[in-house]
Short mmCIF file of C-alpha atoms (C1' of nucleotides) in Angstrom, two decimals:
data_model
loop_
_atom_site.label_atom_id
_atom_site.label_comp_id
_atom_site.label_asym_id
_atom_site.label_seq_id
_atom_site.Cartn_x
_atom_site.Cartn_y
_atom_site.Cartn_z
CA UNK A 30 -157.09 -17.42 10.25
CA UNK A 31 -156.84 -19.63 13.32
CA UNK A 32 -158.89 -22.67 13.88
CA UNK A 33 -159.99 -24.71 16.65
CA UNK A 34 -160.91 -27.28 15.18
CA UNK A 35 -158.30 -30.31 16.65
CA UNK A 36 -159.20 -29.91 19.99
CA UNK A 37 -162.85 -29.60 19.85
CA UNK A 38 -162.45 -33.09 18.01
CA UNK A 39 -160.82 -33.75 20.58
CA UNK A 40 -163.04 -32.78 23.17
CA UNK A 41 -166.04 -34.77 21.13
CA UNK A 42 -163.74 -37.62 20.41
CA UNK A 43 -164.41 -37.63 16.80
CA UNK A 44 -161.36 -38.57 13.92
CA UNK A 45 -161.40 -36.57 11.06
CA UNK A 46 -163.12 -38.71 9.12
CA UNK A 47 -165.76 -38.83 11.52
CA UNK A 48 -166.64 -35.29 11.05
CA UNK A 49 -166.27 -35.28 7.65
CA UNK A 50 -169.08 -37.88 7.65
CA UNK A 51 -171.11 -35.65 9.77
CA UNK A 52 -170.78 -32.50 7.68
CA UNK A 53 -170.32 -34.39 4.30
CA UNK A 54 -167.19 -33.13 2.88
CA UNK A 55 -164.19 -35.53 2.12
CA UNK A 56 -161.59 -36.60 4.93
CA UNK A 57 -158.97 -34.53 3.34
CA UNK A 58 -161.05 -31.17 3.57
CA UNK A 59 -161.31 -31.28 7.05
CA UNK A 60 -157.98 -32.28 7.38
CA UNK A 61 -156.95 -29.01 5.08
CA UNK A 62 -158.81 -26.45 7.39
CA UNK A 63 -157.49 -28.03 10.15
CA UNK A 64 -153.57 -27.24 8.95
CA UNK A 65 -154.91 -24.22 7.39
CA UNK A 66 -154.20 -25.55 3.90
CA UNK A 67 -156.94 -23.44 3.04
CA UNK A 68 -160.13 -21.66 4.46
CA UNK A 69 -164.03 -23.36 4.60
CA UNK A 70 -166.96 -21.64 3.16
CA UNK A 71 -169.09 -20.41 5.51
CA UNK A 72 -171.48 -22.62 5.20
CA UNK A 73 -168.98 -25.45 6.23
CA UNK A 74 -168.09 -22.83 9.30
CA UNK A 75 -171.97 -22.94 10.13
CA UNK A 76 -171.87 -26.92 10.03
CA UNK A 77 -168.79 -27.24 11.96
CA UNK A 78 -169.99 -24.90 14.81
CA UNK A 79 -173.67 -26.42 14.49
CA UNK A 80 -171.83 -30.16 15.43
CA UNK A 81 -169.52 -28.71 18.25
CA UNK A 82 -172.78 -26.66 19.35
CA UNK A 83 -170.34 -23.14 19.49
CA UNK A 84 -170.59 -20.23 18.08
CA UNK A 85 -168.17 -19.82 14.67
CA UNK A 86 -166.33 -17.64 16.23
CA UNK A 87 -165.43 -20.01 18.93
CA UNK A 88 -163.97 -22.57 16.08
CA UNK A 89 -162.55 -19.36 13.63
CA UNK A 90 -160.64 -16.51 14.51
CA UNK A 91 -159.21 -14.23 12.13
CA UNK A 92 -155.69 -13.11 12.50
CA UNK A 93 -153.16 -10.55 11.29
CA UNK A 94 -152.67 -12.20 7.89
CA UNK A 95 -156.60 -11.49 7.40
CA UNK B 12 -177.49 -20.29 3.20
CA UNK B 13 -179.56 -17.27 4.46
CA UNK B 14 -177.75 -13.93 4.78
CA UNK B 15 -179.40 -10.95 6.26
CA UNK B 16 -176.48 -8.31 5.16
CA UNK B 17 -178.65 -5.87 3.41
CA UNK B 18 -180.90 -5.38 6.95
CA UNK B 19 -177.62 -5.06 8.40
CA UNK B 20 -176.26 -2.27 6.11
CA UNK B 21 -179.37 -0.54 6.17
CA UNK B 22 -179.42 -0.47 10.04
CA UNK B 23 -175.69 1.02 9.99
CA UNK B 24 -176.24 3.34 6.86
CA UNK B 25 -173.58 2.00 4.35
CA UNK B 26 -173.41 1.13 0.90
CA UNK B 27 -172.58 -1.96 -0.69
CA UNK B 28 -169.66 0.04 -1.84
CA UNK B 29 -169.01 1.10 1.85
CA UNK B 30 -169.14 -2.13 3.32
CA UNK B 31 -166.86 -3.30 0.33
CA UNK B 32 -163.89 -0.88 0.80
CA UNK B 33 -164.20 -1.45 4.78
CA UNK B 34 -163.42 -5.62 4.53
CA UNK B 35 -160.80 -4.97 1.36
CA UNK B 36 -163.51 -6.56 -1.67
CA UNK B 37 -165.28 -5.69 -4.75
CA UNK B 38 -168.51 -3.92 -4.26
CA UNK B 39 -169.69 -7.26 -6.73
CA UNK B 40 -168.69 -9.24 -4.20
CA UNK B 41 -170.89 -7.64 -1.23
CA UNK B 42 -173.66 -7.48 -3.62
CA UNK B 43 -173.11 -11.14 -5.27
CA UNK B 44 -173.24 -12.36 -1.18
CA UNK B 45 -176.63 -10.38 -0.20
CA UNK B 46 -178.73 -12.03 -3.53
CA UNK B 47 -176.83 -15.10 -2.96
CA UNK B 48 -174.65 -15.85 -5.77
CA UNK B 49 -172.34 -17.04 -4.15
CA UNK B 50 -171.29 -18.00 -0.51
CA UNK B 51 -168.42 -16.05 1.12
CA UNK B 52 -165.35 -17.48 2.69
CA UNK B 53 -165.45 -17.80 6.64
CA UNK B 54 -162.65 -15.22 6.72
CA UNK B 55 -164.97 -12.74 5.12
CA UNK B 56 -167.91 -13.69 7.42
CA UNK B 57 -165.57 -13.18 10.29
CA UNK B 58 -165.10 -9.92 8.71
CA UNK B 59 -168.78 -9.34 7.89
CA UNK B 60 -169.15 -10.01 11.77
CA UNK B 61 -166.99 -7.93 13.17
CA UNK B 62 -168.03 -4.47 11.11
CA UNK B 63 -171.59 -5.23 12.32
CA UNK B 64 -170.46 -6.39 15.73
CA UNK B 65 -173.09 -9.14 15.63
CA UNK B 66 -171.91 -12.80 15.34
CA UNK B 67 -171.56 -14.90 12.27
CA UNK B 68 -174.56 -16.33 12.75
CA UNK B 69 -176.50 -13.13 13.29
CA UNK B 70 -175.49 -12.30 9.80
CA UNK B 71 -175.71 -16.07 7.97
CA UNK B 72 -177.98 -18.97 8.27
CA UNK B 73 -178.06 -22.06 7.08
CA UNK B 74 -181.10 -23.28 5.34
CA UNK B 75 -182.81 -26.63 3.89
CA UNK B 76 -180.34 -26.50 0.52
CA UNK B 77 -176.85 -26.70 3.08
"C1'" DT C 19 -182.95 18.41 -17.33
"C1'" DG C 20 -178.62 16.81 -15.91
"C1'" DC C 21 -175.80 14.49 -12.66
"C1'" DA C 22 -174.15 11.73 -8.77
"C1'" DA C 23 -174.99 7.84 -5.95
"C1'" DT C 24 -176.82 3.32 -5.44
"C1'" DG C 25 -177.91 -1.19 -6.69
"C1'" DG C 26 -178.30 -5.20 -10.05
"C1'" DT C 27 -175.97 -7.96 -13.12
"C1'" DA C 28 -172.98 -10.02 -16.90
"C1'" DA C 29 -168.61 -11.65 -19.03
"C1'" DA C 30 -163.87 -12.86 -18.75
"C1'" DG C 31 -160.18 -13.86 -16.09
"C1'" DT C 32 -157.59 -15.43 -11.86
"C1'" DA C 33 -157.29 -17.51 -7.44
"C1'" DA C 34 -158.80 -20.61 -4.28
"C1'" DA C 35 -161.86 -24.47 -2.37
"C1'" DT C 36 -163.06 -29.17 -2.67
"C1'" DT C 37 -162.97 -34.07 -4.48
"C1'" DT C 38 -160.78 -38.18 -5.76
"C1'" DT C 39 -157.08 -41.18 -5.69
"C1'" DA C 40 -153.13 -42.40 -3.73
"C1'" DC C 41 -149.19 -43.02 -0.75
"C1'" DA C 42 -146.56 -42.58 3.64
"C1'" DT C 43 -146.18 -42.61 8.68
"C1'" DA C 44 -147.30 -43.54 13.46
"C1'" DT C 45 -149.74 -46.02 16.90
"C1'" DA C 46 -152.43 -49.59 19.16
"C1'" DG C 47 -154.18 -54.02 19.40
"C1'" DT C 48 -153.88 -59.42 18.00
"C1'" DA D 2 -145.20 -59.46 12.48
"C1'" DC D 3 -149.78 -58.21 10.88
"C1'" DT D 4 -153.78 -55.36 10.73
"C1'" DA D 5 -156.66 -51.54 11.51
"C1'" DT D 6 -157.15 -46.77 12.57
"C1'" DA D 7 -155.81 -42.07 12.40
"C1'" DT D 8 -153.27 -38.52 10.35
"C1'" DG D 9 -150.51 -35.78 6.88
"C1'" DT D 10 -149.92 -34.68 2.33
"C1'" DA D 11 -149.56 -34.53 -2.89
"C1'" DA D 12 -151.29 -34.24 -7.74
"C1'" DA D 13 -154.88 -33.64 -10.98
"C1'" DA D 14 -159.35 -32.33 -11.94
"C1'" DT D 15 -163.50 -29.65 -11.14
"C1'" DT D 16 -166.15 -26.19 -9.11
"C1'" DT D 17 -166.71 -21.92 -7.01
"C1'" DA D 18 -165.12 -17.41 -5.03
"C1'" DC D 19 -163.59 -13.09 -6.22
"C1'" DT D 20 -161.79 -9.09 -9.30
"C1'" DT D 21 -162.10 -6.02 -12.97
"C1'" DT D 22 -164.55 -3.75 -16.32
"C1'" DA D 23 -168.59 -2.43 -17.94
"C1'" DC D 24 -173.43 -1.46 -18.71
"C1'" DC D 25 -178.31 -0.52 -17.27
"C1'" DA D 26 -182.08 1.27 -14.14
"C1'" DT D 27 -183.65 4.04 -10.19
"C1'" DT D 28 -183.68 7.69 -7.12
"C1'" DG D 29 -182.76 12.13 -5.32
"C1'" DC D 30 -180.81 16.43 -5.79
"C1'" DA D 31 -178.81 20.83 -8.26
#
DNA sequence: TGCAATGGTAAAGTAAATTTTACATATAGT
DNA sequence: ACTATATGTAAAATTTACTTTACCATTGCA
């Protein structure tokens, strides 16, 4: 699965620790999904996209591997 | 987290077991996500969406517990 | 009445998500 | 040179997702 995640940071200007704050998860977690270490419940999904105001699809996509 | 699969599968006609073998899980796992057990991955949400052709958050909400 | 399909659930096991602690690196500012 | 901030990652521990097997109840149909 592909994520979007860096750049809509980006785009917000938020650090990872930063949005962990926001969502409540530890530092490292978003730092996982964001090298695809490993893949968020979707109830983080729902947070993520509900900070960056998007859609989930907009942050997730799945790929061939899926 | 609010999940409105079983409307979904009864709008599209399928079985827990049908929905199951189409996204490659358990029919226990379809049916442990509809009363809530447990919350899916985002990869199978993604999947969820995309059978239904309705976005993620057509099919999951979050709710006062998330 | 018998049988197939559907849905609910439980127990045991495996795989994967997430936390905590910790360390390393790069960069920018003082 | 020092410090702070941001990022990447690793190991151990804990929790949770998911599979497999299995059983029970309901409904509809032969």
């Amino acid at each position: 699965m592909k994520n979007r995640l860096k750049v809509c940071r980006a785009e917000n200007n938020l650090s990872q620790a930063d949005l962990a704050d926001r969502i409540g998860v530890s530092r490292q977690t978003i730092n996982s999904i964001e090298t695809s270490r490993y893949v968020p419940s979707t109830i983080l999904a729902l947070k993520l996209a509900h900070v960056f105001q998007k859609p989930v699809e907009a942050l997730f996509e799945l790929d061939e591997t899926d």
